[in-house]
Short mmCIF file of C-alpha atoms in Angstrom, two decimals:
data_model
loop_
_atom_site.label_atom_id
_atom_site.label_comp_id
_atom_site.label_asym_id
_atom_site.label_seq_id
_atom_site.Cartn_x
_atom_site.Cartn_y
_atom_site.Cartn_z
CA MET A 150 111.88 67.05 79.38
CA ASP A 151 111.86 67.43 83.44
CA ARG A 152 115.20 68.81 83.28
CA ASN A 153 114.22 71.80 81.46
CA LYS A 154 110.63 72.02 82.95
CA TYR A 155 113.08 71.96 86.59
CA LEU A 156 115.55 75.04 84.97
CA MET A 157 112.90 76.99 83.53
CA LYS A 158 111.12 77.27 87.05
CA ILE A 159 114.22 77.96 88.47
CA TYR A 160 115.36 80.69 86.07
CA ILE A 161 111.65 82.45 86.91
CA THR A 162 112.07 82.32 90.76
CA LEU A 163 115.81 83.73 90.28
CA ILE A 164 114.42 86.25 87.98
CA GLY A 165 111.41 86.90 90.04
CA LEU A 166 113.70 87.28 93.38
CA LEU A 167 116.39 89.67 91.41
CA LEU A 168 113.30 92.10 89.79
CA LEU A 169 111.62 92.51 93.70
CA VAL A 170 115.22 92.63 95.01
CA SER A 171 115.85 95.94 92.79
CA CYS A 172 113.14 97.59 93.47
CA GLY A 173 113.16 97.37 97.27
CA GLU A 174 116.82 98.99 97.05
CA ASN A 175 115.71 101.71 94.44
CA GLN A 176 113.45 103.75 97.68
CA THR A 177 114.92 105.85 100.79
CA ASN A 178 111.82 105.84 103.29
CA ILE A 179 111.75 108.88 105.52
CA THR A 180 108.43 109.98 107.68
CA LEU A 181 107.20 113.44 107.88
CA ASN A 182 106.05 115.09 110.87
CA ALA A 183 102.98 117.43 110.84
CA GLU A 184 100.08 118.78 113.08
CA ASN A 185 97.72 118.45 110.44
CA ALA A 186 97.60 116.64 107.04
CA GLY A 187 95.75 119.68 105.41
CA GLY A 188 93.93 117.47 103.50
CA LEU A 189 96.91 114.83 102.03
CA THR A 190 95.99 111.29 100.80
CA THR A 191 98.01 108.50 100.48
CA ASP A 192 99.64 108.05 96.75
CA ALA A 193 100.17 111.81 96.82
CA SER A 194 103.13 113.12 94.80
CA ILE A 195 106.52 114.10 96.17
CA THR A 196 108.07 116.59 93.54
CA LEU A 197 111.09 118.84 93.54
CA LYS A 198 111.83 121.81 91.61
CA GLY A 199 108.51 120.08 89.27
CA ILE A 200 109.96 116.53 88.68
CA GLU A 201 108.25 113.46 91.16
CA ILE A 202 110.81 111.74 93.38
CA GLY A 203 108.51 110.00 95.58
CA LYS A 204 105.35 109.19 97.07
CA VAL A 205 103.15 109.18 100.14
CA ASN A 206 102.73 106.03 101.37
CA LYS A 207 100.94 105.96 104.54
CA ILE A 208 99.34 108.61 106.77
CA LYS A 209 98.37 107.70 110.49
CA ILE A 210 98.40 109.76 113.81
CA THR A 211 100.87 108.71 116.41
CA SER A 212 99.65 108.21 120.57
CA LYS A 213 100.79 111.71 120.72
CA GLY A 214 98.70 113.15 118.54
CA VAL A 215 101.08 114.25 115.33
CA ILE A 216 100.44 113.34 112.27
CA ALA A 217 103.30 110.84 110.17
CA VAL A 218 103.63 110.68 106.78
CA GLU A 219 105.69 107.39 105.83
CA CYS A 220 106.87 108.16 102.33
CA ASN A 221 108.45 106.83 99.68
CA LEU A 222 111.57 108.57 97.67
CA ASN A 223 113.52 107.38 94.75
CA SER A 224 116.54 106.53 96.36
CA ASN A 225 118.80 107.49 93.48
CA THR A 226 117.26 111.67 94.63
CA LYS A 227 119.50 112.43 97.08
CA ILE A 228 118.13 115.53 98.92
CA PRO A 229 119.83 117.35 101.50
CA SER A 230 118.23 116.84 105.28
CA ASP A 231 117.57 120.50 105.80
CA SER A 232 114.99 120.42 102.55
CA LYS A 233 111.69 122.13 103.66
CA PHE A 234 108.79 119.72 103.20
CA THR A 235 105.45 121.79 102.59
CA ILE A 236 101.58 120.49 101.57
CA GLU A 237 100.60 122.52 98.54
CA ASN A 238 98.33 122.49 95.80
CA THR A 239 98.99 120.27 92.78
CA ASP A 240 95.95 121.37 90.49
CA LEU A 241 92.77 124.12 90.57
CA LEU A 242 90.57 120.91 91.90
CA GLY A 243 92.59 120.86 95.25
CA THR A 244 94.50 117.73 94.89
CA LYS A 245 97.23 117.73 97.90
CA GLY A 246 100.92 116.93 97.10
CA ILE A 247 104.34 117.81 98.76
CA PHE A 248 106.85 120.11 97.52
CA VAL A 249 110.36 120.18 98.39
CA GLU A 250 112.70 123.40 98.92
CA TYR A 251 115.91 122.21 98.09
CA GLY A 252 118.53 123.01 101.32
CA LYS A 253 122.11 123.38 101.52
CA SER A 254 123.03 121.26 103.71
CA SER A 255 126.04 118.27 102.61
CA GLU A 256 123.74 115.72 104.75
CA ILE A 257 121.37 114.19 102.50
CA ILE A 258 118.70 112.78 103.63
CA LYS A 259 118.76 108.90 104.90
CA ASN A 260 116.92 106.06 104.67
CA GLY A 261 114.50 106.23 108.22
CA ASP A 262 114.77 109.97 108.82
CA ILE A 263 112.23 111.96 110.26
CA LEU A 264 111.61 115.86 109.30
CA LYS A 265 109.22 118.22 109.57
CA LEU A 266 106.26 118.56 106.97
CA PHE A 267 104.78 122.20 106.64
CA PRO A 268 101.10 123.35 106.22
CA ILE A 269 100.25 124.64 103.19
CA GLU A 270 100.38 128.28 102.83
CA THR A 271 97.21 130.44 103.31
CA SER A 272 96.20 133.49 102.16
CA PHE A 273 93.11 135.76 101.62
CA PHE A 274 91.92 133.20 98.97
CA GLY A 275 92.26 130.48 100.83
CA ASP A 276 95.40 127.90 100.02
CA SER A 277 98.68 128.30 98.39
CA LEU A 278 97.37 128.60 94.45
CA GLY A 279 95.16 131.64 96.39
CA ALA A 280 98.64 132.90 98.35
CA LYS A 281 100.38 132.61 94.72
CA ILE A 282 98.15 134.05 92.61
CA GLU A 283 97.38 136.92 94.86
CA SER A 284 101.08 137.44 94.91
CA ILE A 285 100.92 137.62 91.13
CA ILE A 286 98.05 140.58 91.17
CA GLU A 287 100.21 142.34 93.86
CA ASP A 288 103.07 142.47 91.66
CA PHE A 289 100.56 143.21 88.86
CA THR A 290 98.91 146.63 90.44
CA GLY A 291 102.06 147.10 92.61
CA LEU A 292 103.65 150.85 93.39
CA LYS A 293 107.08 149.46 92.32
CA LYS A 294 105.36 148.42 89.02
CA GLN A 295 104.00 151.77 88.47
CA GLU A 296 106.75 153.33 89.44
CA GLU A 297 109.31 151.38 87.19
CA ILE A 298 106.53 152.00 83.86
CA LEU A 299 106.86 155.82 84.58
CA ILE A 300 110.46 155.89 84.96
CA GLU A 301 110.45 153.49 81.75
CA LEU A 302 108.11 155.97 80.28
CA ARG A 303 109.70 159.11 80.82
CA ARG A 304 113.27 157.60 79.54
CA LEU A 305 111.34 156.41 76.05
CA ASN A 306 110.22 160.57 75.70
CA GLU A 307 114.00 161.79 76.72
CA ASN A 308 114.95 159.67 73.77
CA LEU A 309 111.87 160.30 71.25
CA GLU A 310 112.87 164.08 72.09
CA LYS A 311 116.22 164.30 70.92
CA THR A 312 115.73 161.72 67.96
CA ILE A 313 113.19 164.56 66.82
CA GLU A 314 115.65 167.36 67.80
#
């Protein structure tokens, strides 16, 4: 009976160690340096093409006044080293996250790499969401769209006249 309890403790300890080791290997730790944290907080998500690939672990100010954002990325996500990391709004409430614009380099980000974190893009409306809305408004009301609509209307009118004749 004592032997069974002893073996059970060993099995539980081994399983715990295996889980601990396997969880630790599933992350790539990188540091993103920025001039301004832009409202970013720990536990903020890092996304690539709408898929969460990591989390912000720690934010600190270095002795040189640079904001160092320590991040944990899923190690199975291979990200080119020339990818662009940008602070963005993740929702209408202003929650910040990091968005990754996929690069073209054949060199992949490795554990311990230090990269640049770009600030949130601002516009007349004040933030990245505002910049996107402004872009949509420009596209919707832009002269280019009006000209395209006029050309299409003329083409439709010509086709209608041909079918009436």
